[in-house]
Amino acid sequence: MNHIFTDNSSTTDLGFGKQPLLAWLAILSLVLFSAVCIFGGAAGILRTAYVIISFAVGAFLYVRYPVLYTGFAWWIWFVTPFIARVVDYKSGWDPTRFMLVSQYLVTLLTLHTFLKELPKSLRQGSLPFVLAFLGVFYGFLIGMIKTSPFTAARGLLDWLTPITFAFYLFVHWRDYPFYRRTIERTFTWGVLVTGIYGIVQFLNPPEWDLFWLTSTKLTSMGDPEPLKLRIWSTMASPAPYAAMMMAGLLLLFTNKSFIRLPASAAGYLAFLLTTVRTLWGGWLIAFLTFLTSLKTRLQLRLFITILIMALCVIPLTQIEQFSKPITTRFETFSNLEDDDSARVRQKIYEDGLNSALTNALGNGVGNTFIVNEKGVLEPIVVDSGILDMFFTLGWFGGIFYLLALFMVFTQAFQYSEYSFDSFMAAARAISLGMLSTLLGNSGMLGMPGMVLWSFIAMAMAGHKYHAQQRIIRNS
């Protein structure tokens, strides 16, 4: 894929240049098997089979085609909740949501890389990932004591997978151009596909989405009626979807293919329809960071791109069905004292700050889940990443985790390659935007955590790659 602002290196894409047949057959087998089960009246089989087959395909790609594995892992995060909803609609509600473990298991394959490459990677700058891992592992041990092995293990998936996946991207810095291209393609098509589905979901929500919404009884996501939803598209809730879209929309600025235009139109409209204000603010911070990273000549190109995108997006937002919920949500910025979610978040800080900061040992990973009267794990929402960090990891784990974040962002702001590698600039901006959401969102867990850690890792990988290229040219 060519880039608007990046250098055009003469490299071939690992995993895409030769279109490895076995890899695509493995992916296609998962798609076809899922489709046959759903449309053939055997959707219930997928509850277990999807988890097994997706993990098997992921393991095969991880071993044989590591670049394709990266794209596959992201798509599993994008679509698994959607497939789980269709299966529930076809075969009855499953309160355990077992299928959602697929995305974690596929991503957790990178734990092998973490353990294998750890000794030598420390010399290459991987210390922040190790510190974050130690903080989370400490929280896991506390969770094993204070909760139960089952709930601690479930919580560990949310905390650990973003770190190991980011480490995986970082240690493959020598192949940075290939991973860059794969991530760009993945998120470009992800924005287009999930954006279109999200708009359809808002205008005329499919039966499986309505069934899921009524079964979960999540009133915060709106009413199960057309034009009254906070959309979540193919994902599990609006916040993870908005995190993915924030990243994808920023990456569209590094893309000059025609697909960026329909992707922008669908993506920005869907992003606004999530009505997740925290991520709207994160996008703004990310955009300003990205803009100021580029040379003047590249900034002019960016403004042209913005103008073209605006011509595609603005007319859609003026349609009455779309404009009303978007405008209503924007108006709450000027009237936060009367906003329910703002008051709830303020109360969370008032009630939880002292408790989180005085709990030196922490409550451990898994404390954000409870087992209900039916024996099913239910998440407890903590609308603050900072509070969640200290509440869960305590002072010991929390300091390690915060130190890791401080180190990666301190390093990332010292790099000089942003002026000519727009993907690096976008990657750093995306991570900083996600970091800014920690005050009002647990942006280090699950999908938001994948975005936060993966893109800062790509910025670090890009720096090491360009540094090596300079040495090669000067030798």
GROMACS .gro file of C-alpha atoms in nm:
model
  475
    1MET     CA    1   0.000   0.000   0.000
    2ASN     CA    2   0.135   0.341  -0.089
    3HIS     CA    3   0.130   0.619   0.163
    4ILE     CA    4   0.061   0.988   0.137
    5PHE     CA    5   0.334   1.092   0.376
    6THR     CA    6   0.572   0.798   0.409
    7ASP     CA    7   0.876   0.691   0.219
    8ASN     CA    8   0.815   0.434  -0.055
    9SER     CA    9   1.050   0.155   0.042
   10SER     CA   10   1.120  -0.122  -0.204
   11THR     CA   11   1.017  -0.405   0.024
   12THR     CA   12   0.784  -0.695  -0.036
   13ASP     CA   13   0.510  -0.773   0.212
   14LEU     CA   14   0.564  -1.087   0.416
   15GLY     CA   15   0.245  -1.286   0.405
   16PHE     CA   16   0.089  -1.074   0.128
   17GLY     CA   17   0.347  -1.054  -0.149
   18LYS     CA   18   0.313  -1.420  -0.251
   19GLN     CA   19  -0.041  -1.467  -0.117
   20PRO     CA   20   0.036  -1.788   0.080
   21LEU     CA   21  -0.234  -2.034  -0.021
   22LEU     CA   22  -0.230  -2.244   0.296
   23ALA     CA   23  -0.271  -1.939   0.516
   24TRP     CA   24  -0.575  -1.811   0.328
   25LEU     CA   25  -0.726  -2.160   0.312
   26ALA     CA   26  -0.697  -2.182   0.691
   27ILE     CA   27  -0.871  -1.846   0.735
   28LEU     CA   28  -1.134  -1.935   0.475
   29SER     CA   29  -1.205  -2.264   0.652
   30LEU     CA   30  -1.300  -2.075   0.968
   31VAL     CA   31  -1.523  -1.837   0.772
   32LEU     CA   32  -1.698  -2.113   0.577
   33PHE     CA   33  -1.743  -2.340   0.879
   34SER     CA   34  -1.898  -2.053   1.075
   35ALA     CA   35  -2.130  -1.966   0.787
   36VAL     CA   36  -2.240  -2.327   0.736
   37CYS     CA   37  -2.315  -2.372   1.106
   38ILE     CA   38  -2.512  -2.046   1.129
   39PHE     CA   39  -2.716  -2.088   0.811
   40GLY     CA   40  -2.739  -2.466   0.834
   41GLY     CA   41  -2.925  -2.469   1.163
   42ALA     CA   42  -2.631  -2.586   1.373
   43ALA     CA   43  -2.522  -2.254   1.523
   44GLY     CA   44  -2.492  -2.405   1.872
   45ILE     CA   45  -2.192  -2.609   1.758
   46LEU     CA   46  -1.998  -2.284   1.708
   47ARG     CA   47  -1.999  -2.206   2.080
   48THR     CA   48  -1.712  -2.448   2.124
   49ALA     CA   49  -1.596  -2.512   1.768
   50TYR     CA   50  -1.535  -2.145   1.690
   51VAL     CA   51  -1.307  -2.110   1.991
   52ILE     CA   52  -1.109  -2.421   1.894
   53ILE     CA   53  -1.083  -2.352   1.521
   54SER     CA   54  -0.999  -1.982   1.556
   55PHE     CA   55  -0.723  -2.072   1.800
   56ALA     CA   56  -0.593  -2.343   1.566
   57VAL     CA   57  -0.589  -2.105   1.270
   58GLY     CA   58  -0.422  -1.839   1.482
   59ALA     CA   59  -0.156  -2.086   1.599
   60PHE     CA   60  -0.087  -2.196   1.240
   61LEU     CA   61  -0.048  -1.837   1.121
   62TYR     CA   62   0.157  -1.745   1.427
   63VAL     CA   63   0.410  -2.018   1.345
   64ARG     CA   64   0.415  -2.000   0.964
   65TYR     CA   65   0.293  -1.653   0.861
   66PRO     CA   66   0.353  -1.405   1.143
   67VAL     CA   67   0.245  -1.095   0.949
   68LEU     CA   68  -0.084  -1.252   0.846
   69TYR     CA   69  -0.128  -1.365   1.205
   70THR     CA   70  -0.125  -1.000   1.312
   71GLY     CA   71  -0.408  -0.907   1.076
   72PHE     CA   72  -0.602  -1.220   1.169
   73ALA     CA   73  -0.575  -1.141   1.540
   74TRP     CA   74  -0.717  -0.792   1.486
   75TRP     CA   75  -1.007  -0.925   1.279
   76ILE     CA   76  -1.090  -1.180   1.549
   77TRP     CA   77  -1.123  -0.887   1.789
   78PHE     CA   78  -1.339  -0.703   1.535
   79VAL     CA   79  -1.592  -0.974   1.452
   80THR     CA   80  -1.610  -1.234   1.730
   81PRO     CA   81  -1.872  -1.048   1.939
   82PHE     CA   82  -2.089  -1.017   1.626
   83ILE     CA   83  -2.066  -1.389   1.553
   84ALA     CA   84  -2.145  -1.466   1.917
   85ARG     CA   85  -2.461  -1.252   1.898
   86VAL     CA   86  -2.580  -1.432   1.584
   87VAL     CA   87  -2.518  -1.768   1.751
   88ASP     CA   88  -2.712  -1.658   2.058
   89TYR     CA   89  -3.001  -1.542   1.841
   90LYS     CA   90  -3.007  -1.874   1.653
   91SER     CA   91  -2.950  -2.110   1.947
   92GLY     CA   92  -3.062  -1.927   2.259
   93TRP     CA   93  -2.893  -1.689   2.502
   94ASP     CA   94  -2.564  -1.803   2.652
   95PRO     CA   95  -2.496  -1.594   2.965
   96THR     CA   96  -2.139  -1.726   2.991
   97ARG     CA   97  -2.044  -1.559   2.659
   98PHE     CA   98  -1.788  -1.834   2.615
   99MET     CA   99  -1.725  -1.753   2.249
  100LEU     CA  100  -1.570  -1.420   2.346
  101VAL     CA  101  -1.268  -1.604   2.485
  102SER     CA  102  -1.157  -1.663   2.125
  103GLN     CA  103  -1.004  -1.319   2.075
  104TYR     CA  104  -0.805  -1.351   2.395
  105LEU     CA  105  -0.674  -1.701   2.319
  106VAL     CA  106  -0.564  -1.603   1.968
  107THR     CA  107  -0.384  -1.298   2.104
  108LEU     CA  108  -0.235  -1.485   2.398
  109LEU     CA  109  -0.026  -1.689   2.154
  110THR     CA  110   0.214  -1.396   2.170
  111LEU     CA  111   0.294  -1.490   2.530
  112HIS     CA  112   0.522  -1.753   2.373
  113THR     CA  113   0.718  -1.476   2.200
  114PHE     CA  114   0.733  -1.277   2.522
  115LEU     CA  115   0.882  -1.563   2.721
  116LYS     CA  116   1.113  -1.677   2.441
  117GLU     CA  117   1.253  -1.338   2.340
  118LEU     CA  118   1.257  -1.174   2.683
  119PRO     CA  119   1.628  -1.220   2.774
  120LYS     CA  120   1.776  -1.074   2.458
  121SER     CA  121   1.495  -0.823   2.404
  122LEU     CA  122   1.590  -0.637   2.722
  123ARG     CA  123   1.902  -0.517   2.543
  124GLN     CA  124   1.682  -0.383   2.262
  125GLY     CA  125   1.460  -0.165   2.481
  126SER     CA  126   1.177  -0.394   2.592
  127LEU     CA  127   1.204  -0.305   2.963
  128PRO     CA  128   0.870  -0.113   2.968
  129PHE     CA  129   0.682  -0.422   2.852
  130VAL     CA  130   0.853  -0.628   3.122
  131LEU     CA  131   0.761  -0.377   3.393
  132ALA     CA  132   0.398  -0.374   3.280
  133PHE     CA  133   0.397  -0.754   3.275
  134LEU     CA  134   0.538  -0.769   3.629
  135GLY     CA  135   0.277  -0.523   3.755
  136VAL     CA  136  -0.004  -0.728   3.602
  137PHE     CA  137   0.142  -1.058   3.722
  138TYR     CA  138   0.160  -0.921   4.075
  139GLY     CA  139  -0.207  -0.821   4.048
  140PHE     CA  140  -0.288  -1.170   3.924
  141LEU     CA  141  -0.123  -1.329   4.229
  142ILE     CA  142  -0.319  -1.099   4.461
  143GLY     CA  143  -0.633  -1.181   4.264
  144MET     CA  144  -0.572  -1.553   4.311
  145ILE     CA  145  -0.571  -1.494   4.686
  146LYS     CA  146  -0.851  -1.239   4.719
  147THR     CA  147  -1.096  -1.363   4.456
  148SER     CA  148  -1.062  -1.705   4.294
  149PRO     CA  149  -0.837  -1.866   4.033
  150PHE     CA  150  -1.122  -1.855   3.781
  151THR     CA  151  -1.205  -1.485   3.814
  152ALA     CA  152  -0.836  -1.394   3.837
  153ALA     CA  153  -0.764  -1.583   3.515
  154ARG     CA  154  -1.054  -1.412   3.339
  155GLY     CA  155  -0.932  -1.070   3.449
  156LEU     CA  156  -0.577  -1.157   3.348
  157LEU     CA  157  -0.689  -1.197   2.986
  158ASP     CA  158  -0.798  -0.832   2.973
  159TRP     CA  159  -0.478  -0.702   3.130
  160LEU     CA  160  -0.214  -0.928   2.977
  161THR     CA  161  -0.303  -0.973   2.610
  162PRO     CA  162  -0.245  -0.607   2.509
  163ILE     CA  163   0.104  -0.619   2.661
  164THR     CA  164   0.217  -0.945   2.504
  165PHE     CA  165   0.074  -0.853   2.163
  166ALA     CA  166   0.252  -0.516   2.174
  167PHE     CA  167   0.576  -0.688   2.273
  168TYR     CA  168   0.531  -0.919   1.974
  169LEU     CA  169   0.506  -0.622   1.738
  170PHE     CA  170   0.805  -0.452   1.899
  171VAL     CA  171   1.046  -0.747   1.876
  172HIS     CA  172   0.964  -0.786   1.507
  173TRP     CA  173   1.093  -0.434   1.438
  174ARG     CA  174   1.317  -0.560   1.155
  175ASP     CA  175   1.000  -0.635   0.957
  176TYR     CA  176   0.835  -0.307   1.052
  177PRO     CA  177   0.732  -0.212   0.694
  178PHE     CA  178   0.538  -0.538   0.655
  179TYR     CA  179   0.357  -0.506   0.988
  180ARG     CA  180   0.287  -0.140   0.914
  181ARG     CA  181   0.126  -0.227   0.583
  182THR     CA  182  -0.077  -0.510   0.732
  183ILE     CA  183  -0.212  -0.297   1.016
  184GLU     CA  184  -0.300  -0.016   0.776
  185ARG     CA  185  -0.494  -0.252   0.550
  186THR     CA  186  -0.663  -0.425   0.841
  187PHE     CA  187  -0.787  -0.105   1.000
  188THR     CA  188  -0.886   0.056   0.669
  189TRP     CA  189  -1.115  -0.233   0.580
  190GLY     CA  190  -1.217  -0.266   0.944
  191VAL     CA  191  -1.336   0.097   0.951
  192LEU     CA  192  -1.530   0.051   0.627
  193VAL     CA  193  -1.698  -0.279   0.716
  194THR     CA  194  -1.780  -0.204   1.079
  195GLY     CA  195  -1.875   0.154   0.995
  196ILE     CA  196  -2.134   0.045   0.739
  197TYR     CA  197  -2.269  -0.220   0.976
  198GLY     CA  198  -2.283   0.033   1.259
  199ILE     CA  199  -2.495   0.272   1.051
  200VAL     CA  200  -2.730  -0.011   0.957
  201GLN     CA  201  -2.746  -0.108   1.324
  202PHE     CA  202  -2.856   0.245   1.413
  203LEU     CA  203  -3.115   0.282   1.138
  204ASN     CA  204  -3.259  -0.069   1.141
  205PRO     CA  205  -3.094  -0.289   1.406
  206PRO     CA  206  -3.083  -0.659   1.313
  207GLU     CA  207  -3.279  -0.903   1.525
  208TRP     CA  208  -2.968  -1.059   1.679
  209ASP     CA  209  -2.851  -0.720   1.806
  210LEU     CA  210  -3.193  -0.645   1.957
  211PHE     CA  211  -3.203  -0.991   2.113
  212TRP     CA  212  -2.858  -0.941   2.263
  213LEU     CA  213  -2.943  -0.595   2.397
  214THR     CA  214  -3.263  -0.712   2.566
  215SER     CA  215  -3.091  -1.023   2.704
  216THR     CA  216  -2.802  -0.829   2.859
  217LYS     CA  217  -3.032  -0.553   2.989
  218LEU     CA  218  -2.763  -0.290   2.928
  219THR     CA  219  -2.972   0.026   2.950
  220SER     CA  220  -2.665   0.246   2.897
  221MET     CA  221  -2.659   0.140   2.531
  222GLY     CA  222  -3.000   0.285   2.452
  223ASP     CA  223  -3.336   0.138   2.370
  224PRO     CA  224  -3.375  -0.166   2.142
  225GLU     CA  225  -3.540   0.042   1.870
  226PRO     CA  226  -3.427   0.210   1.546
  227LEU     CA  227  -3.260   0.552   1.594
  228LYS     CA  228  -3.238   0.501   1.972
  229LEU     CA  229  -2.917   0.299   2.005
  230ARG     CA  230  -2.563   0.392   2.096
  231ILE     CA  231  -2.409   0.176   1.828
  232TRP     CA  232  -2.144  -0.087   1.895
  233SER     CA  233  -2.134  -0.237   1.542
  234THR     CA  234  -1.967  -0.580   1.536
  235MET     CA  235  -1.811  -0.544   1.880
  236ALA     CA  236  -1.927  -0.594   2.237
  237SER     CA  237  -2.011  -0.237   2.343
  238PRO     CA  238  -1.971   0.125   2.224
  239ALA     CA  239  -1.643   0.201   2.406
  240PRO     CA  240  -1.430  -0.081   2.252
  241TYR     CA  241  -1.579  -0.004   1.912
  242ALA     CA  242  -1.505   0.367   1.948
  243ALA     CA  243  -1.146   0.283   2.048
  244MET     CA  244  -1.100   0.076   1.734
  245MET     CA  245  -1.258   0.348   1.518
  246MET     CA  246  -1.044   0.621   1.671
  247ALA     CA  247  -0.734   0.430   1.565
  248GLY     CA  248  -0.866   0.340   1.222
  249LEU     CA  249  -0.981   0.693   1.142
  250LEU     CA  250  -0.640   0.836   1.228
  251LEU     CA  251  -0.472   0.575   1.008
  252LEU     CA  252  -0.689   0.680   0.713
  253PHE     CA  253  -0.482   0.999   0.701
  254THR     CA  254  -0.180   0.787   0.603
  255ASN     CA  255  -0.370   0.618   0.320
  256LYS     CA  256  -0.415   0.760  -0.029
  257SER     CA  257  -0.613   0.478  -0.187
  258PHE     CA  258  -0.968   0.545  -0.300
  259ILE     CA  259  -1.106   0.321  -0.025
  260ARG     CA  260  -1.026   0.590   0.233
  261LEU     CA  261  -1.318   0.803   0.108
  262PRO     CA  262  -1.607   0.560   0.169
  263ALA     CA  263  -1.426   0.437   0.480
  264SER     CA  264  -1.408   0.794   0.613
  265ALA     CA  265  -1.773   0.864   0.539
  266ALA     CA  266  -1.898   0.548   0.708
  267GLY     CA  267  -1.634   0.552   0.981
  268TYR     CA  268  -1.674   0.906   1.110
  269LEU     CA  269  -2.052   0.883   1.108
  270ALA     CA  270  -2.043   0.554   1.298
  271PHE     CA  271  -1.781   0.695   1.538
  272LEU     CA  272  -2.012   0.986   1.620
  273LEU     CA  273  -2.310   0.755   1.663
  274THR     CA  274  -2.129   0.565   1.939
  275THR     CA  275  -2.170   0.889   2.142
  276VAL     CA  276  -1.862   0.795   2.348
  277ARG     CA  277  -1.743   1.144   2.445
  278THR     CA  278  -1.422   1.020   2.608
  279LEU     CA  279  -1.307   0.870   2.279
  280TRP     CA  280  -1.417   1.178   2.086
  281GLY     CA  281  -1.181   1.376   2.306
  282GLY     CA  282  -0.912   1.113   2.259
  283TRP     CA  283  -0.945   1.143   1.881
  284LEU     CA  284  -0.902   1.522   1.901
  285ILE     CA  285  -0.586   1.491   2.110
  286ALA     CA  286  -0.454   1.224   1.873
  287PHE     CA  287  -0.531   1.434   1.566
  288LEU     CA  288  -0.356   1.744   1.703
  289THR     CA  289  -0.054   1.532   1.801
  290PHE     CA  290  -0.043   1.378   1.454
  291LEU     CA  291  -0.077   1.714   1.279
  292THR     CA  292   0.205   1.878   1.472
  293SER     CA  293   0.437   1.583   1.408
  294LEU     CA  294   0.457   1.639   1.033
  295LYS     CA  295   0.664   1.875   0.823
  296THR     CA  296   0.489   2.180   0.680
  297ARG     CA  297   0.472   2.027   0.331
  298LEU     CA  298   0.308   1.714   0.467
  299GLN     CA  299   0.072   1.920   0.682
  300LEU     CA  300  -0.054   2.087   0.363
  301ARG     CA  301  -0.122   1.746   0.211
  302LEU     CA  302  -0.303   1.649   0.528
  303PHE     CA  303  -0.528   1.954   0.508
  304ILE     CA  304  -0.623   1.858   0.152
  305THR     CA  305  -0.705   1.506   0.273
  306ILE     CA  306  -0.914   1.649   0.559
  307LEU     CA  307  -1.106   1.868   0.315
  308ILE     CA  308  -1.187   1.572   0.091
  309MET     CA  309  -1.296   1.362   0.389
  310ALA     CA  310  -1.508   1.646   0.527
  311LEU     CA  311  -1.693   1.674   0.196
  312CYS     CA  312  -1.784   1.307   0.234
  313VAL     CA  313  -1.875   1.313   0.603
  314ILE     CA  314  -2.046   1.647   0.679
  315PRO     CA  315  -2.346   1.600   0.446
  316LEU     CA  316  -2.425   1.268   0.616
  317THR     CA  317  -2.420   1.420   0.964
  318GLN     CA  318  -2.679   1.677   0.856
  319ILE     CA  319  -2.942   1.411   0.788
  320GLU     CA  320  -3.204   1.444   1.061
  321GLN     CA  321  -3.188   1.082   1.179
  322PHE     CA  322  -2.815   1.120   1.243
  323SER     CA  323  -2.787   1.483   1.347
  324LYS     CA  324  -3.027   1.468   1.642
  325PRO     CA  325  -2.841   1.213   1.863
  326ILE     CA  326  -2.501   1.355   1.765
  327THR     CA  327  -2.600   1.715   1.836
  328THR     CA  328  -2.767   1.620   2.163
  329ARG     CA  329  -2.452   1.446   2.279
  330PHE     CA  330  -2.228   1.736   2.180
  331GLU     CA  331  -2.449   1.976   2.376
  332THR     CA  332  -2.370   1.788   2.698
  333PHE     CA  333  -2.013   1.920   2.682
  334SER     CA  334  -2.144   2.265   2.773
  335ASN     CA  335  -2.377   2.138   3.046
  336LEU     CA  336  -2.184   1.870   3.231
  337GLU     CA  337  -2.340   1.954   3.570
  338ASP     CA  338  -2.673   1.822   3.441
  339ASP     CA  339  -2.526   1.521   3.263
  340ASP     CA  340  -2.596   1.187   3.428
  341SER     CA  341  -2.283   1.007   3.310
  342ALA     CA  342  -2.063   1.299   3.416
  343ARG     CA  343  -2.221   1.295   3.763
  344VAL     CA  344  -2.176   0.919   3.789
  345ARG     CA  345  -1.810   0.946   3.691
  346GLN     CA  346  -1.758   1.228   3.943
  347LYS     CA  347  -1.910   1.014   4.216
  348ILE     CA  348  -1.686   0.724   4.119
  349TYR     CA  349  -1.384   0.946   4.177
  350GLU     CA  350  -1.523   1.084   4.504
  351ASP     CA  351  -1.600   0.739   4.641
  352GLY     CA  352  -1.316   0.543   4.488
  353LEU     CA  353  -1.009   0.767   4.491
  354ASN     CA  354  -0.932   0.736   4.859
  355SER     CA  355  -1.008   0.363   4.858
  356ALA     CA  356  -0.787   0.298   4.557
  357LEU     CA  357  -0.491   0.502   4.681
  358THR     CA  358  -0.496   0.366   5.037
  359ASN     CA  359  -0.520   0.002   4.932
  360ALA     CA  360  -0.148  -0.066   4.912
  361LEU     CA  361  -0.173  -0.435   4.820
  362GLY     CA  362  -0.462  -0.391   4.578
  363ASN     CA  363  -0.763  -0.616   4.533
  364GLY     CA  364  -0.600  -0.810   4.256
  365VAL     CA  365  -0.679  -0.888   3.894
  366GLY     CA  366  -1.030  -1.029   3.865
  367ASN     CA  367  -1.188  -0.801   4.123
  368THR     CA  368  -1.385  -0.631   3.844
  369PHE     CA  369  -1.585  -0.951   3.795
  370ILE     CA  370  -1.850  -1.102   4.022
  371VAL     CA  371  -2.026  -1.436   4.004
  372ASN     CA  372  -2.401  -1.376   3.994
  373GLU     CA  373  -2.673  -1.597   4.138
  374LYS     CA  374  -2.663  -1.813   3.824
  375GLY     CA  375  -2.293  -1.881   3.864
  376VAL     CA  376  -2.201  -1.658   3.569
  377LEU     CA  377  -1.920  -1.399   3.565
  378GLU     CA  378  -2.045  -1.042   3.529
  379PRO     CA  379  -1.815  -0.740   3.484
  380ILE     CA  380  -1.820  -0.446   3.724
  381VAL     CA  381  -1.778  -0.120   3.536
  382VAL     CA  382  -1.504   0.112   3.668
  383ASP     CA  383  -1.512   0.428   3.457
  384SER     CA  384  -1.156   0.530   3.534
  385GLY     CA  385  -0.840   0.363   3.416
  386ILE     CA  386  -0.632   0.534   3.685
  387LEU     CA  387  -0.859   0.419   3.969
  388ASP     CA  388  -0.890   0.074   3.816
  389MET     CA  389  -0.512   0.047   3.794
  390PHE     CA  390  -0.447   0.119   4.164
  391PHE     CA  391  -0.763  -0.054   4.283
  392THR     CA  392  -0.660  -0.370   4.100
  393LEU     CA  393  -0.280  -0.371   4.105
  394GLY     CA  394  -0.223  -0.183   4.431
  395TRP     CA  395   0.073   0.046   4.484
  396PHE     CA  396   0.335  -0.210   4.384
  397GLY     CA  397   0.175  -0.325   4.061
  398GLY     CA  398   0.028   0.015   3.979
  399ILE     CA  399   0.363   0.193   4.003
  400PHE     CA  400   0.526  -0.069   3.781
  401TYR     CA  401   0.248  -0.031   3.524
  402LEU     CA  402   0.255   0.350   3.531
  403LEU     CA  403   0.635   0.350   3.508
  404ALA     CA  404   0.607   0.132   3.198
  405LEU     CA  405   0.365   0.377   3.037
  406PHE     CA  406   0.586   0.671   3.135
  407MET     CA  407   0.891   0.505   2.979
  408VAL     CA  408   0.730   0.417   2.646
  409PHE     CA  409   0.579   0.761   2.596
  410THR     CA  410   0.895   0.940   2.709
  411GLN     CA  411   1.091   0.743   2.451
  412ALA     CA  412   0.827   0.793   2.183
  413PHE     CA  413   0.843   1.171   2.211
  414GLN     CA  414   1.218   1.170   2.148
  415TYR     CA  415   1.203   1.009   1.804
  416SER     CA  416   1.268   1.220   1.494
  417GLU     CA  417   1.125   0.991   1.226
  418TYR     CA  418   0.768   1.123   1.258
  419SER     CA  419   0.842   1.399   1.011
  420PHE     CA  420   0.868   1.153   0.720
  421ASP     CA  421   0.699   0.832   0.844
  422SER     CA  422   0.336   0.925   0.890
  423PHE     CA  423   0.242   0.581   1.017
  424MET     CA  424   0.481   0.626   1.309
  425ALA     CA  425   0.333   0.970   1.372
  426ALA     CA  426  -0.020   0.829   1.362
  427ALA     CA  427   0.075   0.535   1.585
  428ARG     CA  428   0.216   0.760   1.856
  429ALA     CA  429  -0.082   0.995   1.827
  430ILE     CA  430  -0.331   0.707   1.857
  431SER     CA  431  -0.162   0.576   2.171
  432LEU     CA  432  -0.146   0.921   2.327
  433GLY     CA  433  -0.514   0.975   2.247
  434MET     CA  434  -0.599   0.646   2.414
  435LEU     CA  435  -0.380   0.730   2.713
  436SER     CA  436  -0.576   1.052   2.759
  437THR     CA  437  -0.896   0.850   2.803
  438LEU     CA  438  -0.771   0.675   3.118
  439LEU     CA  439  -0.932   0.943   3.334
  440GLY     CA  440  -1.276   0.840   3.214
  441ASN     CA  441  -1.233   0.490   3.073
  442SER     CA  442  -1.040   0.169   3.145
  443GLY     CA  443  -0.844   0.219   2.826
  444MET     CA  444  -0.569  -0.030   2.911
  445LEU     CA  445  -0.794  -0.339   2.904
  446GLY     CA  446  -0.929  -0.551   2.620
  447MET     CA  447  -0.970  -0.377   2.283
  448PRO     CA  448  -0.882  -0.027   2.413
  449GLY     CA  449  -0.570  -0.177   2.571
  450MET     CA  450  -0.480  -0.345   2.243
  451VAL     CA  451  -0.497  -0.006   2.072
  452LEU     CA  452  -0.301   0.174   2.344
  453TRP     CA  453  -0.015  -0.074   2.368
  454SER     CA  454   0.003  -0.200   2.008
  455PHE     CA  455   0.040   0.140   1.843
  456ILE     CA  456   0.300   0.273   2.084
  457ALA     CA  457   0.489  -0.052   2.022
  458MET     CA  458   0.470   0.013   1.647
  459ALA     CA  459   0.613   0.362   1.697
  460MET     CA  460   0.901   0.209   1.891
  461ALA     CA  461   0.952  -0.060   1.625
  462GLY     CA  462   0.951   0.202   1.351
  463HIS     CA  463   1.222   0.400   1.528
  464LYS     CA  464   1.447   0.096   1.561
  465TYR     CA  465   1.389   0.001   1.198
  466HIS     CA  466   1.478   0.347   1.067
  467ALA     CA  467   1.782   0.364   1.294
  468GLN     CA  468   1.906   0.037   1.148
  469GLN     CA  469   1.846   0.164   0.793
  470ARG     CA  470   2.059   0.470   0.865
  471ILE     CA  471   2.342   0.247   0.987
  472ILE     CA  472   2.317   0.034   0.675
  473ARG     CA  473   2.323   0.337   0.445
  474ASN     CA  474   2.624   0.488   0.624
  475SER     CA  475   2.826   0.167   0.632
   0.00000   0.00000   0.00000
